[in-house]
XYZ file of C-alpha atoms in Angstrom:
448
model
C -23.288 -15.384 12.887
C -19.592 -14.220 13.324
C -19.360 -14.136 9.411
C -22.347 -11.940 9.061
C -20.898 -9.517 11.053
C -17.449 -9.957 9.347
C -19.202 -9.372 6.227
C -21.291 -6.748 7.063
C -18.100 -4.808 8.911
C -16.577 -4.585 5.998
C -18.806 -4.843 3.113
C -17.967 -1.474 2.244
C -14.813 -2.110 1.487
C -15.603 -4.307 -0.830
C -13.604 -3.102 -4.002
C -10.678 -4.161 -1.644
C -8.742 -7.348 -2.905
C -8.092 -8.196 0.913
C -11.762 -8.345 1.798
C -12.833 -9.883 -1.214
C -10.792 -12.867 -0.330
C -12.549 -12.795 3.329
C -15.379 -13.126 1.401
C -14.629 -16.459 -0.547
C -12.468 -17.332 3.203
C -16.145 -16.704 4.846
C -17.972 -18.656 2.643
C -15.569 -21.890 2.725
C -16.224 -21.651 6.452
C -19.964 -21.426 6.148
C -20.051 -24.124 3.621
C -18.450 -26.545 5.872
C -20.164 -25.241 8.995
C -23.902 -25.771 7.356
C -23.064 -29.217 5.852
C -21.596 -30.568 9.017
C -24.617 -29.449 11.322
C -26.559 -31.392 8.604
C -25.262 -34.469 8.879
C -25.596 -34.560 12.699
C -29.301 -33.532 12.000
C -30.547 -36.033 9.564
C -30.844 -39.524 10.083
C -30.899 -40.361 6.357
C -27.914 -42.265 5.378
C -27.667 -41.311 1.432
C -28.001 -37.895 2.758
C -25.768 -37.644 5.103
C -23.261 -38.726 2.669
C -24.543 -36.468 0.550
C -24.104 -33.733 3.000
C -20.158 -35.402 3.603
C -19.424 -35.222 0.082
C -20.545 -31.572 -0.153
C -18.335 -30.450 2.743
C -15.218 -30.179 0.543
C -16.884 -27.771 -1.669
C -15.905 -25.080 1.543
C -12.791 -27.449 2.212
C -11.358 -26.933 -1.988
C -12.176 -22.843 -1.600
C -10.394 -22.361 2.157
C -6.807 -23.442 1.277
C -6.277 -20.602 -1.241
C -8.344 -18.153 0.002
C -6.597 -18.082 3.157
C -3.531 -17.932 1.346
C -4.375 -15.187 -1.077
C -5.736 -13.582 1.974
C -2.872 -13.487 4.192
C -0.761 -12.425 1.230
C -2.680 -8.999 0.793
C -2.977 -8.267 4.207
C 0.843 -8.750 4.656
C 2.161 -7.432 1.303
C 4.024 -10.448 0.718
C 4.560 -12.806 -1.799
C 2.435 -10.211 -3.960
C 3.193 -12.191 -7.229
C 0.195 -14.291 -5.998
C -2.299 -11.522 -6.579
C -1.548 -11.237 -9.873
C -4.753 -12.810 -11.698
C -3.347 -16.126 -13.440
C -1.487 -16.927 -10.647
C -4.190 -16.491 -7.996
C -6.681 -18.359 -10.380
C -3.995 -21.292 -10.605
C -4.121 -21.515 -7.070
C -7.719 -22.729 -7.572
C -7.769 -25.444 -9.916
C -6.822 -28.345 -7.385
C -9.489 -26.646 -5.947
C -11.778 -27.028 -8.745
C -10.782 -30.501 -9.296
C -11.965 -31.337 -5.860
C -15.027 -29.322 -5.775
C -15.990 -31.116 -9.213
C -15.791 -34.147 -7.497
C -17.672 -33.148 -4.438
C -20.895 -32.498 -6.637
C -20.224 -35.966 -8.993
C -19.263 -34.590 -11.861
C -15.702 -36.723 -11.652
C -16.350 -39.728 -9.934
C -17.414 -39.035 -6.327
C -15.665 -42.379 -5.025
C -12.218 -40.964 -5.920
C -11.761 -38.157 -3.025
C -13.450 -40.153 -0.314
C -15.647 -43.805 -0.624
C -16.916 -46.621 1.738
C -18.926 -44.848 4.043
C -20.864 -46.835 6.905
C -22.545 -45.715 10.117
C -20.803 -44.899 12.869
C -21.856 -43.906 15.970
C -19.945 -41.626 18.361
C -20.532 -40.698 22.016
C -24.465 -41.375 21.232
C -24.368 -39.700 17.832
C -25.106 -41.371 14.850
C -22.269 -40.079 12.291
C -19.862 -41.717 9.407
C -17.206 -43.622 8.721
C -15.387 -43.842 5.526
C -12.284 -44.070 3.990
C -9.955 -41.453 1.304
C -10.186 -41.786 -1.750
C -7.306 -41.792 -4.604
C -7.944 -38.418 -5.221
C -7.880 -37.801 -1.760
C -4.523 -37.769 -1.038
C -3.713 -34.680 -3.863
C -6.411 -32.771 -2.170
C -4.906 -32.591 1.112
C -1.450 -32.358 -0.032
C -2.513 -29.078 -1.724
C -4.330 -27.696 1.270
C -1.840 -28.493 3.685
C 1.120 -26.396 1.496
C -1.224 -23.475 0.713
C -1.854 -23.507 4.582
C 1.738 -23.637 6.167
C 2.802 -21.227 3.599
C -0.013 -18.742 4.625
C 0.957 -19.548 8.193
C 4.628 -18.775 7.412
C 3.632 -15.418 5.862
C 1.832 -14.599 9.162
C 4.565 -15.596 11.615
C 7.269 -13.938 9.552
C 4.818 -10.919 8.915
C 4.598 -10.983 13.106
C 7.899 -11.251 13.984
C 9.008 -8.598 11.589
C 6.709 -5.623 12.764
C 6.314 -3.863 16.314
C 3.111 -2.361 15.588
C 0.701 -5.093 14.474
C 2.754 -7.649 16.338
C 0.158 -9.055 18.871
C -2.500 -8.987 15.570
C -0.742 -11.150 13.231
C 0.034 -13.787 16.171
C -3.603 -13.838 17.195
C -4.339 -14.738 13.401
C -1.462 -17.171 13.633
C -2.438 -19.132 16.116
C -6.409 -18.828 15.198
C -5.131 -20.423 12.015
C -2.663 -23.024 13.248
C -5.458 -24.023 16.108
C -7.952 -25.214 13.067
C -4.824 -27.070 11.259
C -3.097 -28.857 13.602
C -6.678 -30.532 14.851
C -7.534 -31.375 11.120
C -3.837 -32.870 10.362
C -4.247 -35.376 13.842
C -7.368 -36.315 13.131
C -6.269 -37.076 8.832
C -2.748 -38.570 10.418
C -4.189 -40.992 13.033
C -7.401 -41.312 12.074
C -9.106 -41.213 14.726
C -12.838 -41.918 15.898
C -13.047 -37.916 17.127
C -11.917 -37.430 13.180
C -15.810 -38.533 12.426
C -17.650 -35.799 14.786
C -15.963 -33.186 11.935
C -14.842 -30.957 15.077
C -12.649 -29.359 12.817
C -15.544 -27.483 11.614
C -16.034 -25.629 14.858
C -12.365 -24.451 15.371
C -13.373 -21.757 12.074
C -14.960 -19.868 14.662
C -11.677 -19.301 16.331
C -10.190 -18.591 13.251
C -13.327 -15.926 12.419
C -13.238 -14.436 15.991
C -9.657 -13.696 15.145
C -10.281 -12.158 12.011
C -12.863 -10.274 13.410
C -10.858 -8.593 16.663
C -8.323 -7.604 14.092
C -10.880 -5.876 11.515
C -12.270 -4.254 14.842
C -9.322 -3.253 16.266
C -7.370 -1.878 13.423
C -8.966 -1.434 10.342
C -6.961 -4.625 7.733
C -3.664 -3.379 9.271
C -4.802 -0.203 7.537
C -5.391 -1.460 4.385
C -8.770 0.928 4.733
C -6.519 3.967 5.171
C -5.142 2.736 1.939
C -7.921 2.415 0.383
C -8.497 6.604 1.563
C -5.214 7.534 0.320
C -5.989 5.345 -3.097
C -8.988 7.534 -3.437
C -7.122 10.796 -2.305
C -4.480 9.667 -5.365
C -7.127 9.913 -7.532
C -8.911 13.011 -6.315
C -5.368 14.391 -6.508
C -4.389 13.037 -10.109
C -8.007 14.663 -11.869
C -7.476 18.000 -9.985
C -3.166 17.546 -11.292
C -4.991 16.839 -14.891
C -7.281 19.642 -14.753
C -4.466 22.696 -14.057
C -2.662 21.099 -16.647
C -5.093 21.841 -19.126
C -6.230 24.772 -17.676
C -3.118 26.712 -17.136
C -0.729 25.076 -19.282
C -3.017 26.349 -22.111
C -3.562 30.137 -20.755
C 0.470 30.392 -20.194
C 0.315 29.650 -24.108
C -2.351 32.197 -24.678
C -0.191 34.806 -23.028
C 2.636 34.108 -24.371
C 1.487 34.245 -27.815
C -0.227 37.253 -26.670
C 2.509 39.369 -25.366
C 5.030 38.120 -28.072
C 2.337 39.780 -30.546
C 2.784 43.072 -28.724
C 6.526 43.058 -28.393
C 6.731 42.380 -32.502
C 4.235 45.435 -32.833
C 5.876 47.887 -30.266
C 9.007 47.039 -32.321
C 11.086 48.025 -29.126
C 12.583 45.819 -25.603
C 9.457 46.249 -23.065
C 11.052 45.062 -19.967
C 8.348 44.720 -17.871
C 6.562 42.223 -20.672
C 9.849 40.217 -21.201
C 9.558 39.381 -17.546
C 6.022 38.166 -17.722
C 7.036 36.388 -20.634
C 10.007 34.734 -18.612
C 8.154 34.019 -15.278
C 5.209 32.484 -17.236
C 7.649 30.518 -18.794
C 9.466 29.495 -16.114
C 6.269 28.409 -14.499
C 4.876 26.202 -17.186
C 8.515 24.634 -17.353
C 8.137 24.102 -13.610
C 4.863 22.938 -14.002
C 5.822 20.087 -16.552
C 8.777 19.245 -14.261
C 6.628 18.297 -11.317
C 4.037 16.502 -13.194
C 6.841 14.779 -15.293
C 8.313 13.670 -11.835
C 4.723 12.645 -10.630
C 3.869 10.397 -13.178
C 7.034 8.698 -13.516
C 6.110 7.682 -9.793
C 3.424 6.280 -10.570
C 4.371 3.934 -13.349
C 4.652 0.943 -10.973
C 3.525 0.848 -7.429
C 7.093 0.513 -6.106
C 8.595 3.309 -6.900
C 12.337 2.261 -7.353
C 15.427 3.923 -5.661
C 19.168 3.783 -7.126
C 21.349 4.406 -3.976
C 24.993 6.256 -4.807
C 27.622 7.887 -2.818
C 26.674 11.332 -2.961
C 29.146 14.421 -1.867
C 26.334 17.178 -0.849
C 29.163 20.073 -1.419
C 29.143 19.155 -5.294
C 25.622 18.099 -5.237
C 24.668 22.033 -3.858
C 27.237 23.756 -5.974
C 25.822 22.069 -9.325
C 22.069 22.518 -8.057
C 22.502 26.420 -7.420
C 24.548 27.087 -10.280
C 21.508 25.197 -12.467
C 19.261 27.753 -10.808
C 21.077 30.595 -11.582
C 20.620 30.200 -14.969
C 16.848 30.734 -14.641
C 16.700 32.456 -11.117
C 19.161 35.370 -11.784
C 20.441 36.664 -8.512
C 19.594 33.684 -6.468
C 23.330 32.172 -6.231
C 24.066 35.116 -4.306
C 21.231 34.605 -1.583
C 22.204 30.877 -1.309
C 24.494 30.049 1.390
C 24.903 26.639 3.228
C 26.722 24.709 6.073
C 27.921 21.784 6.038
C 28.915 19.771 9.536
C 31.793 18.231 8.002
C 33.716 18.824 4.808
C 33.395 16.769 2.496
C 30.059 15.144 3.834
C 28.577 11.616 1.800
C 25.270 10.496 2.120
C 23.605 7.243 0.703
C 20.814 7.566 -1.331
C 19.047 8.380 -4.293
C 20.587 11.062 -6.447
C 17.398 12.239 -8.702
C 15.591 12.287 -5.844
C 17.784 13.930 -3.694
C 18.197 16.953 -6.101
C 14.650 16.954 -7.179
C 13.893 17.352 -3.196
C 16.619 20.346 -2.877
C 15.778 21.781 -5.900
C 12.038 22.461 -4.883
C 12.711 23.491 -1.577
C 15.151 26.154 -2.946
C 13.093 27.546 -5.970
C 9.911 28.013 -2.997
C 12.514 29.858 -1.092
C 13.309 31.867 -3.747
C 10.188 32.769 -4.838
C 9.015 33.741 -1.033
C 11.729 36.032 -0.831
C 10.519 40.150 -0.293
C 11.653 41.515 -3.867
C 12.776 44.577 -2.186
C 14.469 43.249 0.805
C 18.042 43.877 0.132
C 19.266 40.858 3.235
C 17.093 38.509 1.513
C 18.196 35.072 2.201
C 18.431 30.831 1.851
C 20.190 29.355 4.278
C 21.209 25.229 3.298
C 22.223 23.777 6.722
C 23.515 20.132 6.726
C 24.346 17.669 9.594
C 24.902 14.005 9.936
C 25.197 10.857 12.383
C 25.732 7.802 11.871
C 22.011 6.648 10.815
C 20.187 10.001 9.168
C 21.679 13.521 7.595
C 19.328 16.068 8.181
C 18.801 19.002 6.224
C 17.664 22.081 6.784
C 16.703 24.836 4.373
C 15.579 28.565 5.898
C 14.544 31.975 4.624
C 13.423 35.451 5.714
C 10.846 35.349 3.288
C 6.801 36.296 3.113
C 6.178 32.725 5.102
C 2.657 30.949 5.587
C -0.326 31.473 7.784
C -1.339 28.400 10.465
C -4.357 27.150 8.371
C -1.514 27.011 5.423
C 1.017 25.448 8.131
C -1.507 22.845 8.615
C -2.680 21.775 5.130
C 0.668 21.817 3.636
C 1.033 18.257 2.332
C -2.706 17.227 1.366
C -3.758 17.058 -2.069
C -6.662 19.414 -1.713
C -4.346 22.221 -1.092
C -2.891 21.830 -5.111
C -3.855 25.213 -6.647
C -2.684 27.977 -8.730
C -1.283 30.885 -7.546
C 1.365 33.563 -8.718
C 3.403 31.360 -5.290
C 3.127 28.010 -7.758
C 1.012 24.559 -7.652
C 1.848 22.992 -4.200
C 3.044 20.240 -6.705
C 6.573 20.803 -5.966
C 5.637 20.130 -2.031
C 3.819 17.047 -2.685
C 6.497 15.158 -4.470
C 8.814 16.342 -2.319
C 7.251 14.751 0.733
C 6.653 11.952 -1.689
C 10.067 11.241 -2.314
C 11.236 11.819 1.108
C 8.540 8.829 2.337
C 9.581 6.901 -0.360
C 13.415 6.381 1.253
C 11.715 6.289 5.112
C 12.652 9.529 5.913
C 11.065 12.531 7.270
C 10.152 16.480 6.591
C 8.631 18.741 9.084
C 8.009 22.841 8.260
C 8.020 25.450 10.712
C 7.072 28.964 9.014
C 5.654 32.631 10.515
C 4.046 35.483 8.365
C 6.596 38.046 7.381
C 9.374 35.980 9.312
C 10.298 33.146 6.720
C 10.475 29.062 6.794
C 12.432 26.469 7.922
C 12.330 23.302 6.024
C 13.906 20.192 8.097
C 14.245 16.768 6.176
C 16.443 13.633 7.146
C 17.224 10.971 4.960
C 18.693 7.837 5.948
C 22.483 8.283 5.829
């Protein structure tokens, strides 16, 4: 019954790796369950033999289903999702399970059985097999190494703490009672009451998928699918606009080489459209390059944010003239280092200081960006302000989701994205504060 409702909980979350190792974990369990209550129900000797024989079918699939379980539910030890690896993990498995059914000699995992009976019950006795002794060797590493993932998993977060223990112990409970009973040998070993501590083990699994959702491996599942929503809609501007910008261009260059004279006005649509496809390509560029492996890989360097801010502006001016003198910045000590990613760090700066820009009233004459910097000993925290057109609350709100990416004469929203990206990426932090007509401030800290 519990694995019904296991399954059904989270049947549609199926595509998930995580619960489509439950699955084959939920079906061991059953397997072993159902043969078990068999042979206490039938009287039959060859069949309850049969039915003994058959119990290792669940037995052969639980060991590395657990294990490939645990592993995606903890993010560790992810080399063992990969598919020849997690398949390897099997073919003890299938060695055992061929054995179960008689295709290899049945005699080899377990042999001699006899009645036996048991506080009243009439159950059996019999001894291991050659084979027997590989099967539980197997099954006993993949299960201390899944329950080492889950203790180390549990001791090294404060937010699913008291989740991964209860799995922990559900898991160990089942374990240690099966080891005793294999170790010793004995008579309780024969009532198979192994069987019924999987229900502690399922219980467990099944206050955590209440509770919390996989340790938010459904979230993830959200934000996969808001990845993708967000990569067709990236793909779809990118044809779209990428190829009008080219129409105009070619347009307006036509009309220059016909006028035969400067236009000014046309030689600036021609430079901001440019400037905006180049922008454009940047971000995507940027984008993509994140998304060539899952990690997305920092290179940490000593960084001196006075040279780092001279270099960036000085880069702008070159395609934003009259920025560099807007641009000011503060710095809380002189010079001022910070750990981390250098691409990143100018990538972050750089997009934060070209939306500035671009917000700023074209006929305000005290237009400015103001680049404040501070620093303790475990974050430097940046701050980056104008007195520009600013956003709106519903704006405000829906900054950072990918449903906002759009074109505009403002930009994409690209830029944003990344930059939050990037800033998640090294476990830091943004937050916006912005008015209509007033400006925005921009606060990010990195770790220092």
């Amino acid at each position: 019954m519990v694995s019904v409702l296991l399954i059904a909980k989270a049947w549609n979350y199926k595509s998930l790796k995580s619960v489509q190792y439950l699955f084959i974990l939920l079906l061991s369990f059953s397997i072993v369950s159902f043969f078990t209550l068999n042979i206490y129900t039938t009287s039959v000797l060859s069949h309850k033999i049969l039915f003994s024989r058959l119990r290792y079918i669940g037995y052969a699939l639980m060991c590395p289903a657990s294990l490939l379980f645990i592993s995606s539910i903890t993010d560790k030890w992810v080399f063992l999702q990969k598919r020849f690896v997690s398949f390897s993990l099997f073919i003890p498995s299938a060695i055992t399970i061929l054995t179960s059914v008689n295709l290899i000699p049945e005699d080899l995992l377990v042999t001699n059985f006899s009645f036996l009976q048991i506080y009243g019950l009439s159950l059996l006795q019999f001894n291991n097999g050659p084979l027997f002794f590989m099967h539980y060797l197997w099954s006993n590493l993949l299960i201390i190494s899944a329950c080492i993932l889950l203790f180390t998993k549990a001791f090294q977060t404060t937010t699913y703490f008291r989740d991964y223990l209860i799995l922990s112990l559900g898991m160990v409970c089942g374990y240690l009672i099966d080891l005793y009973g294999v170790a010793f040998n004995p008579p309780f070993r024969f009532t198979m009451i192994s069987a019924g501590t999987f229900l502690i083990s399922e219980c467990a699994i099944f206050y955590v998928l209440q509770k919390n959702h996989f340790f938010g491996l459904i979230k993830k599942d959200h934000d996969l699918q808001d990845k993708f929503h967000f990569q067709n809609k990236l793909l779809s501007l990118v044809g779209h606009d990428l190829t009008g910008n080219i129409h105009q261009l070619a347009r307006l260059s036509n009309t220059l080489k016909k006028d035969g004279q400067e236009n000014q006005e046309l030689i600036k649509v021609i430079n901001d459209t440019s400037l905006s496809s180049a922008e454009l390509i940047s971000n995507m560029m940027r984008w993509v390059k994140s998304q060539e492996d899952n990690d997305f890989k920092t290179h940490h360097e000593s960084i001196d944010i006075q040279e780092l801010l001279l270099r960036l502006v000085d880069s702008l001016a070159t395609v934003y003239p009259g920025l560099k003198q807007k641009v000011s910045w503060q710095l809380s000590a002189t010079p001022l280092y910070i750990q981390t990613d250098r691409e990143m760090l100018t990538s972050i700066l750089r997009n934060l200081l070209t939306n500035a820009h671009k917000a700023l009233f074209a006929e305000k004459s005290e237009s400015f960006i103001h680049i404040k910097v501070t620093q303790d000993l475990k974050k430097t925290i940046f701050e980056v302000s104008d007195n520009g057109v600013g956003l709106g609350p519903v704006e405000l709100e829906n900054l950072f989701q990918t449903n906002r990416i759009k074109s505009s004469g403002q930009g994409y929203g690209i830029g944003l994205y990344l930059v939050k990206m990037m800033i998640d990426i090294q476990r830091g932090s943004i937050e916006i504060k912005s008015q209509q007509n007033q400006g925005t401030q921009v606060y990010f800290s990195l770790p220092s």
